[in-house]
Short mmCIF file of C-alpha atoms in Angstrom, two decimals:
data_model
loop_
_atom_site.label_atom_id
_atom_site.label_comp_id
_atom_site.label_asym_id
_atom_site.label_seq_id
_atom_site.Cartn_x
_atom_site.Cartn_y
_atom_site.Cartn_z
CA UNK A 1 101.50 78.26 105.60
CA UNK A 2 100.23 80.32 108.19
CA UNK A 3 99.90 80.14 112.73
CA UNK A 4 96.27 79.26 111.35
CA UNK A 5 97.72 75.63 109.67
CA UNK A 6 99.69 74.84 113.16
CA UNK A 7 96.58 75.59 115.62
CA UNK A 8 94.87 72.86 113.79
CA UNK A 9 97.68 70.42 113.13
CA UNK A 10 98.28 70.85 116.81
CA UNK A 11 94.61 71.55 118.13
CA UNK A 12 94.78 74.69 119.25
CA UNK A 13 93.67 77.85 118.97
CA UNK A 14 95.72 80.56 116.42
CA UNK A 15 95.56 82.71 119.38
CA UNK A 16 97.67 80.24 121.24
CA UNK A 17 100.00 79.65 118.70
CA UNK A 18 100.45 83.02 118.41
CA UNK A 19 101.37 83.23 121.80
CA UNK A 20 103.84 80.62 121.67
CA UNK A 21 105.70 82.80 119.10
CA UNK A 22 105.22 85.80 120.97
CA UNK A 23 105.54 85.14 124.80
CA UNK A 24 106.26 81.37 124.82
CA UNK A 25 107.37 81.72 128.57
CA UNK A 26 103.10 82.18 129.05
CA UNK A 27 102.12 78.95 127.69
CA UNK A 28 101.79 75.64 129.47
CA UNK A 29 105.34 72.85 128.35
CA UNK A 30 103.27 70.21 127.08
CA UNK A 31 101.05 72.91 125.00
CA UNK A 32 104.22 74.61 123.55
CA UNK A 33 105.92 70.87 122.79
CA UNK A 34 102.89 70.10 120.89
CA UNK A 35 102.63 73.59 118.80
CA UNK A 36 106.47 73.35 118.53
CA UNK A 37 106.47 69.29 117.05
CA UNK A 38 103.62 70.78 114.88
CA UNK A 39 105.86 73.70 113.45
CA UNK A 40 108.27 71.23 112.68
CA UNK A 41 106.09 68.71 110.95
CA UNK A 42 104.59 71.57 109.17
CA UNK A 43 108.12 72.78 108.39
CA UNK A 44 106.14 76.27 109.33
CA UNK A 45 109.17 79.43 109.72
CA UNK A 46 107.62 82.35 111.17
CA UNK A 47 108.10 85.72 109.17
CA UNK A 48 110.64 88.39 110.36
CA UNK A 49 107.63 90.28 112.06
CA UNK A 50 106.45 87.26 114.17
CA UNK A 51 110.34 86.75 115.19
CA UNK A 52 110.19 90.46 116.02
CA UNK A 53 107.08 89.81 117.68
CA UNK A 54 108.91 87.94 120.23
CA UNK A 55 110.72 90.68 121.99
CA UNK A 56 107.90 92.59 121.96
CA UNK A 57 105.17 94.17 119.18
CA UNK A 58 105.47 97.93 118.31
CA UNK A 59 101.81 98.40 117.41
CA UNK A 60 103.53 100.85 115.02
CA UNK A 61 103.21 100.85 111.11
CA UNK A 62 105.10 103.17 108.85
CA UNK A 63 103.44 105.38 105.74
CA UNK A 64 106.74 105.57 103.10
CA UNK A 65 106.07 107.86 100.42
CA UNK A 66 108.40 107.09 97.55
CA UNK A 67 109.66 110.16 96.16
CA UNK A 68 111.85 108.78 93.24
CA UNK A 69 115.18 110.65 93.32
CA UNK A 70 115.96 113.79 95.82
CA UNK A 71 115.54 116.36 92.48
CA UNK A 72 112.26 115.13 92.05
CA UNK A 73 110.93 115.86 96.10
CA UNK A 74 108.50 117.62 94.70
CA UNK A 75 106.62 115.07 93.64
CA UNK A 76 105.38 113.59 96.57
CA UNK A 77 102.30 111.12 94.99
CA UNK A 78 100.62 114.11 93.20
CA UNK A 79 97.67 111.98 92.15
CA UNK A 80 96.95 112.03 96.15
CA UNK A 81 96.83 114.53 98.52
CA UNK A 82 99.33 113.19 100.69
CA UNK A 83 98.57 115.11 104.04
CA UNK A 84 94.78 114.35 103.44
CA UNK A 85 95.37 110.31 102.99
CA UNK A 86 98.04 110.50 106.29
CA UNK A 87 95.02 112.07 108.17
CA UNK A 88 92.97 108.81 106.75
CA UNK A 89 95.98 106.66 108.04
CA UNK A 90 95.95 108.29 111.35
CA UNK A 91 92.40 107.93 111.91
CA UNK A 92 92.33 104.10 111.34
CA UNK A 93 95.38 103.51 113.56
CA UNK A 94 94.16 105.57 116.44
CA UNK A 95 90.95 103.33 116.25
CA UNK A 96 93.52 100.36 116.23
CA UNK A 97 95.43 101.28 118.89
CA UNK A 98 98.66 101.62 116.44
CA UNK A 99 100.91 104.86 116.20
CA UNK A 100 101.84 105.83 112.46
CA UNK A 101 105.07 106.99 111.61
CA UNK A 102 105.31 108.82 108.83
CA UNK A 103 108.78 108.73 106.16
CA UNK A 104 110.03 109.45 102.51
CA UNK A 105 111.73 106.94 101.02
CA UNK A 106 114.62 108.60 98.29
CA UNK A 107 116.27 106.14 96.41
CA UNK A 108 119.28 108.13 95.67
CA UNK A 109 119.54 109.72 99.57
CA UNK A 110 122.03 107.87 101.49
CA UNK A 111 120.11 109.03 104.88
CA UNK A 112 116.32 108.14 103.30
CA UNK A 113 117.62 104.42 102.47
CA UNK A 114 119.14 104.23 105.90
CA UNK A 115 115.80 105.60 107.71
CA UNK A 116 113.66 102.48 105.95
CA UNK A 117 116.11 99.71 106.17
CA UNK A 118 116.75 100.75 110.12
CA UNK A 119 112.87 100.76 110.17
CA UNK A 120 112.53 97.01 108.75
CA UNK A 121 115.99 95.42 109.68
CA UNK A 122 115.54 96.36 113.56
CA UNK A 123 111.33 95.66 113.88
CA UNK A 124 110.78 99.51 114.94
CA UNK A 125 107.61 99.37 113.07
CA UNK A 126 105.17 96.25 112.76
CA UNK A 127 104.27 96.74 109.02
CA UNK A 128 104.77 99.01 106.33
CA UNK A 129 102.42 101.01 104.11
CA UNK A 130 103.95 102.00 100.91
CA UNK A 131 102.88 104.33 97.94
CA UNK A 132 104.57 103.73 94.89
CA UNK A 133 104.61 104.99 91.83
CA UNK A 134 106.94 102.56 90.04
CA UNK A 135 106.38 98.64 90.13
CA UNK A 136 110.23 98.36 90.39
CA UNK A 137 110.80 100.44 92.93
CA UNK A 138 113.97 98.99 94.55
CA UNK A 139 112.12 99.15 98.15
CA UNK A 140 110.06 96.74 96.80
CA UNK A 141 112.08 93.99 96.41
CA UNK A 142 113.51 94.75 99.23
CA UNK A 143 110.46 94.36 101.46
CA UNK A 144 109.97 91.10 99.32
CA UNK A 145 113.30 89.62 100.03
CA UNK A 146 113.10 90.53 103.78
CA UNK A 147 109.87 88.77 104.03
CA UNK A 148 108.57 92.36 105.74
CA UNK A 149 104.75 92.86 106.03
CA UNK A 150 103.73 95.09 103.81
CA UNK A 151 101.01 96.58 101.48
CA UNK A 152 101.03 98.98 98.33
CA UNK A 153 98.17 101.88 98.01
CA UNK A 154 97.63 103.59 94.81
CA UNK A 155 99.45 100.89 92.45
CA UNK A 156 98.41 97.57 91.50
CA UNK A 157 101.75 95.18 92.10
CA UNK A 158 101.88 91.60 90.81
CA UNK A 159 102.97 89.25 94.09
CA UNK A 160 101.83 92.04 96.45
CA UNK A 161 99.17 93.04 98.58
CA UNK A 162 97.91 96.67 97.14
CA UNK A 163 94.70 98.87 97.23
CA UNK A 164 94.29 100.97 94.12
CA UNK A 165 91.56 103.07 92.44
CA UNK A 166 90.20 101.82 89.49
CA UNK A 167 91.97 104.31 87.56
CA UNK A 168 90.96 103.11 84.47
CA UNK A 169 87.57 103.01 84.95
CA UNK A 170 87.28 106.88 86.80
CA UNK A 171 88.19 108.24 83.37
CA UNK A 172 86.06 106.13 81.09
CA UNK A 173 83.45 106.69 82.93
CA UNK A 174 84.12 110.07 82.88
CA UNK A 175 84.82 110.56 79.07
CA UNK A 176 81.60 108.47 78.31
CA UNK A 177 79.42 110.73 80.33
CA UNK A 178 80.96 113.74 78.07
CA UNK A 179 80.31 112.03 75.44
CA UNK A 180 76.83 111.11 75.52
CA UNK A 181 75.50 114.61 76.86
CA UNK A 182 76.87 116.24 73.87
CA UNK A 183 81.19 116.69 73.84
CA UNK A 184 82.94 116.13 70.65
CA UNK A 185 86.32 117.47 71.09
CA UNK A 186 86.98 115.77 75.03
CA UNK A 187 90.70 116.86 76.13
CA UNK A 188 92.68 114.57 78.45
CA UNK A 189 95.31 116.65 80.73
CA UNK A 190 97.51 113.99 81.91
CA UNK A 191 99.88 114.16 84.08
CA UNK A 192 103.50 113.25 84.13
CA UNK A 193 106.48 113.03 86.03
CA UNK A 194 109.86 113.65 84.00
CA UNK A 195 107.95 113.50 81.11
CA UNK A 196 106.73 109.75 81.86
CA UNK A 197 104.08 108.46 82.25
CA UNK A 198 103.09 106.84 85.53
CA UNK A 199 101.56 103.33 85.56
CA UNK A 200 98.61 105.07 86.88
CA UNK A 201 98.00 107.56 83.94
CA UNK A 202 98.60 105.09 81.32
CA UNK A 203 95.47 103.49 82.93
CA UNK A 204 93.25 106.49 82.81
CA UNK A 205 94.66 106.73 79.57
CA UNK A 206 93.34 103.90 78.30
CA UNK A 207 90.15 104.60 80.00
CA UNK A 208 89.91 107.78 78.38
CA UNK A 209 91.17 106.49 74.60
CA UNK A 210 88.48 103.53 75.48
CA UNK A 211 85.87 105.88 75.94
CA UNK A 212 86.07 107.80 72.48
CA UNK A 213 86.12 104.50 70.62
CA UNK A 214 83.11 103.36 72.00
CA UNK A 215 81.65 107.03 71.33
CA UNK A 216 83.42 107.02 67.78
CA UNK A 217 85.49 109.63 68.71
CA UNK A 218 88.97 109.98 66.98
CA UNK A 219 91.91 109.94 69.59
CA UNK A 220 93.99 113.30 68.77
CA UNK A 221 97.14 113.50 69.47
CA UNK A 222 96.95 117.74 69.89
CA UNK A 223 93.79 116.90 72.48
CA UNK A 224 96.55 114.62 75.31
CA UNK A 225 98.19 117.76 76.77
CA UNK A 226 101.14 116.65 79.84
CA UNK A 227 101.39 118.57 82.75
CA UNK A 228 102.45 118.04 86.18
CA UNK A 229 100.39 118.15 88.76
CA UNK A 230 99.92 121.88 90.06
CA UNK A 231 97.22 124.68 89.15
CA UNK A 232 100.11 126.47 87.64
CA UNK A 233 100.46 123.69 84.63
CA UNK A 234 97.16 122.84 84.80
CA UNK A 235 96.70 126.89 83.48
CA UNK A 236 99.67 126.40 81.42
CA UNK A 237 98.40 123.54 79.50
CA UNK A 238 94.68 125.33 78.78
CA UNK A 239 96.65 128.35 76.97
CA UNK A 240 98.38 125.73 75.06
CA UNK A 241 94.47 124.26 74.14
CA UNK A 242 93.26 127.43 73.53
CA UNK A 243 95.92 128.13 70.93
CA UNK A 244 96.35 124.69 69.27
CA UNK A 245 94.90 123.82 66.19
CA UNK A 246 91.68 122.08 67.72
CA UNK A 247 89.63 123.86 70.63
CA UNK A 248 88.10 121.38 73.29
CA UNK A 249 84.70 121.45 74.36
CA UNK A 250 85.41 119.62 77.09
CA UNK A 251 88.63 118.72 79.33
CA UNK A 252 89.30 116.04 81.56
CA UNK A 253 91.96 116.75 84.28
CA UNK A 254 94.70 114.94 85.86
CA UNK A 255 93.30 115.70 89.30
CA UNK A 256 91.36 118.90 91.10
CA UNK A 257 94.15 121.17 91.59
CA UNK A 258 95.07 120.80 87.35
CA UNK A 259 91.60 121.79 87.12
CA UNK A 260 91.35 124.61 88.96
CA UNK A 261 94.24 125.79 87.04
CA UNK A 262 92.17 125.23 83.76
CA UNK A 263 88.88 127.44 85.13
CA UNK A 264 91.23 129.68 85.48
CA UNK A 265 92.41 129.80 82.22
CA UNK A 266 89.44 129.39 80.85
CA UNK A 267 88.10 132.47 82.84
CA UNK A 268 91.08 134.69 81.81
CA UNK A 269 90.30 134.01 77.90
CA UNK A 270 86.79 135.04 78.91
CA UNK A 271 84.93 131.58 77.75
CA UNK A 272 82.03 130.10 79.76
CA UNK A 273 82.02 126.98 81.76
CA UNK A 274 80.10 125.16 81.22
CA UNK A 275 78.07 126.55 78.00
CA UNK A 276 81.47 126.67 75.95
CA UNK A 277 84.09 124.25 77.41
CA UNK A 278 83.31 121.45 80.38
CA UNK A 279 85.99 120.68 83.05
CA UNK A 280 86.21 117.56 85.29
CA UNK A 281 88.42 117.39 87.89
CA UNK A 282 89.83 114.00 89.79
CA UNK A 283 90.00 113.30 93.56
CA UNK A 284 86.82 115.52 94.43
CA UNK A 285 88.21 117.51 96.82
CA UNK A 286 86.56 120.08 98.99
CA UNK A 287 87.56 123.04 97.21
CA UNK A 288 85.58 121.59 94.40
CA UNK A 289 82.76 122.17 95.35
CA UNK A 290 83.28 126.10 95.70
CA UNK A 291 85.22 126.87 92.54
CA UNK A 292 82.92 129.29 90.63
CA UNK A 293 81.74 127.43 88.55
CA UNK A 294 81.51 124.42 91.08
CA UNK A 295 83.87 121.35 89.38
CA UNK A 296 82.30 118.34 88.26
CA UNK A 297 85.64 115.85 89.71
CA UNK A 298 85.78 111.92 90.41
CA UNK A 299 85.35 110.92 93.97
CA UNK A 300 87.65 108.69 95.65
CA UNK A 301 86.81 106.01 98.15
CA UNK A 302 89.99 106.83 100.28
CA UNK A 303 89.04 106.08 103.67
CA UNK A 304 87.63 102.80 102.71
CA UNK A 305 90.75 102.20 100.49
CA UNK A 306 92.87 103.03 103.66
CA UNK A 307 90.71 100.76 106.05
CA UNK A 308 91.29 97.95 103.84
CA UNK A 309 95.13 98.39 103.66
CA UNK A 310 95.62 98.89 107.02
CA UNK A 311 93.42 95.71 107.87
CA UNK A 312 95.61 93.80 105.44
CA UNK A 313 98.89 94.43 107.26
CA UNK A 314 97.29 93.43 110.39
CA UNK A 315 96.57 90.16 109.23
CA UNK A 316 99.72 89.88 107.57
CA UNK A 317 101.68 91.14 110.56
CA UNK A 318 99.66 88.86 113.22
CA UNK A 319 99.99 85.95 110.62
CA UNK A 320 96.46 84.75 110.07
CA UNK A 321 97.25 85.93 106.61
CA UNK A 322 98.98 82.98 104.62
CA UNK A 323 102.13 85.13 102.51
CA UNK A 324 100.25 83.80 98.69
CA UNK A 325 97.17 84.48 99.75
CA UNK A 326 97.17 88.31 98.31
CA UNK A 327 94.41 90.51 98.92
CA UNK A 328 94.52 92.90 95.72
CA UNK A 329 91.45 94.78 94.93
CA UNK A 330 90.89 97.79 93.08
CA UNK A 331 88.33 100.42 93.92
CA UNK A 332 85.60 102.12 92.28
CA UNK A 333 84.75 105.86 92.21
CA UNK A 334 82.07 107.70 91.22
CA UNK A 335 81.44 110.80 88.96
CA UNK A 336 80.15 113.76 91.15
CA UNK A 337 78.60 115.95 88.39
CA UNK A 338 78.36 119.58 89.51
CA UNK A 339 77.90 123.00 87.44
CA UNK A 340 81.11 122.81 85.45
CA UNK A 341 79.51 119.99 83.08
CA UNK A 342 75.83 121.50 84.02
CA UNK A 343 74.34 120.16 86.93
CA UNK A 344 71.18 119.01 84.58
CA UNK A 345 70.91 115.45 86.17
CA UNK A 346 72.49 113.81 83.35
CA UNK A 347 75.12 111.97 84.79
CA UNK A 348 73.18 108.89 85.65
CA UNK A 349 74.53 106.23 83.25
CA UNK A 350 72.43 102.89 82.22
#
């Protein structure tokens, strides 16, 4: 049920409705009477942001990076450059005329909890943007029971709104590409956090172990190295290659800063990229294409994946957005093949 079902019970425009549960001292007595009998024959209950709304609208939204517990700050959504998608955030919302307020949300910090409940229990933001890593994170539920407008980026949430890469697919399409110009021995670098692995990386994982099936390519255990996500254990983790049992002739990296961690590597051993071992990086970052050799890496739609989120909460926030009617869509990337797979023009797939 959404202000869109009471205009046209009551035979009005949204706008006006809108109004009524906004500024209801603005609209005519026998319009508000007849949006107001409508709302009750509807049995229509306005969310906590249009109650909010009534005092007055922030035009604020909140980014909330969960950071899992304060010993683990460090990982602050590694599979995404934060700064880079706040940037994204703060370009959309100037065009909006919204302010973004940036927070970290610790669920074992006494102050972070109290900085995102003050947030959502006393309406200083409109909406809330949150990246997750964990489907039961405990902020969650607690947006869900609070009836707050939210969305998830980067993790695919039954019962939510969320934008999310298609991780699955980057990787396979990735892996297949190796595959069919010529790899054999394709390593997967993925990365972890605690030594678990993230919704997100078990779906590149299958992406990648989906991939060598379909090239009838056996799925080695001493090939699926963890790291974390830094150049330093991306390095780390191509020494450990180098010395295993099986050397790779290609590796597939958790994201562009793992790789350039495993050209260097691969330079201090003194083998050639790409004639001996290929590298592909994730996220396509600048840098990548000025890495000697240039890195092949999987580009990310992010500002289209942040215009869509932040689009979402507007219609959720402004109600024209009925609370089952999720908008959930997953987004596809593309492989960006550069000189550390050979820039031969091979990458175009049928």
């Amino acid at each position: 049920m959404t202000i869109k079902d009471v205009a046209r019970r009551a035979g009005v425009s949204f706008q006006t409705v809108s109004l009524v549960l906004n500024h209801p001292e603005k609209v005519a007595r026998t319009t508000r009477e007849t949006i107001e009998a409508a709302m009750r024959d509807l049995e229509f209950v306005p969310s906590l942001a249009a109650r909010s709304l009534r005092k007055k609208p922030s035009r604020s939204i909140a980014c909330v990076f969960s950071v899992g517990a304060r010993a683990d700050a460090s990982g602050l959504m590694q599979e995404a450059d934060q700064g880079g998608l706040l940037q994204a955030f703060a370009y959309v919302t100037d065009q909006h005329g919204y302010t973004l307020v940036h927070r970290r949300w610790c669920s074992d910090d006494p102050d972070s909890v109290g900085r995102i409940t003050s947030l959502v229990s006393e309406a200083r933001v409109d909406g809330l943007v949150l990246f997750a890593e964990r489907r039961d994170d405990p902020l969650i539920a607690m947006l869900q029971a609070k009836r707050f407008p939210f969305v998830i980026f980067g993790l695919d949430t039954p019962g939510a709104h969320f934008a999310m890469r298609a991780e699955r697919d980057a990787v396979y399409e990735a892996v297949r590409y190796l595959a069919r110009t010529g790899s054999r021995a394709i390593s997967f670098l993925e990365g972890k956090r605690d030594g678990r692995r993230m919704r997100t990386v078990a779906e590149r994982f299958r992406g990648y172990r989906e991939a060598l099936a379909e090239a009838g390519l056996p799925l080695r255990d001493d090939l699926v190295v963890p790291c974390d996500w830094t150049s330093e254990s991306g390095h780390r983790a191509t020494l450990r290659l180098l010395d295993g049992p099986v050397r790779p002739d290609a590796i597939v990296a958790a994201d562009d800063r793992v790789a350039f961690g495993v050209l260097k590597a691969l330079h201090d051993r003194g083998i050639r990229v790409p004639e001996a071992i290929r590298v592909v990086g994730f996220d396509n970052s600048i840098q990548s294409a000025y890495t000697i050799p240039s890195l092949t890496s999987i580009e990310v739609p992010t500002l289209e994946m942040v215009r869509f989120a932040f689009a979402t909460l507007v219609e959720v926030i402004e109600g024209t957005r009925a609370p089952d009617d999720l908008a959930q869509r997953h987004f596809p990337t593309r492989l960006v093949v550069r000189e550390s797979t050979g820039s031969d023009g091979r990458a175009q797939l049928s």
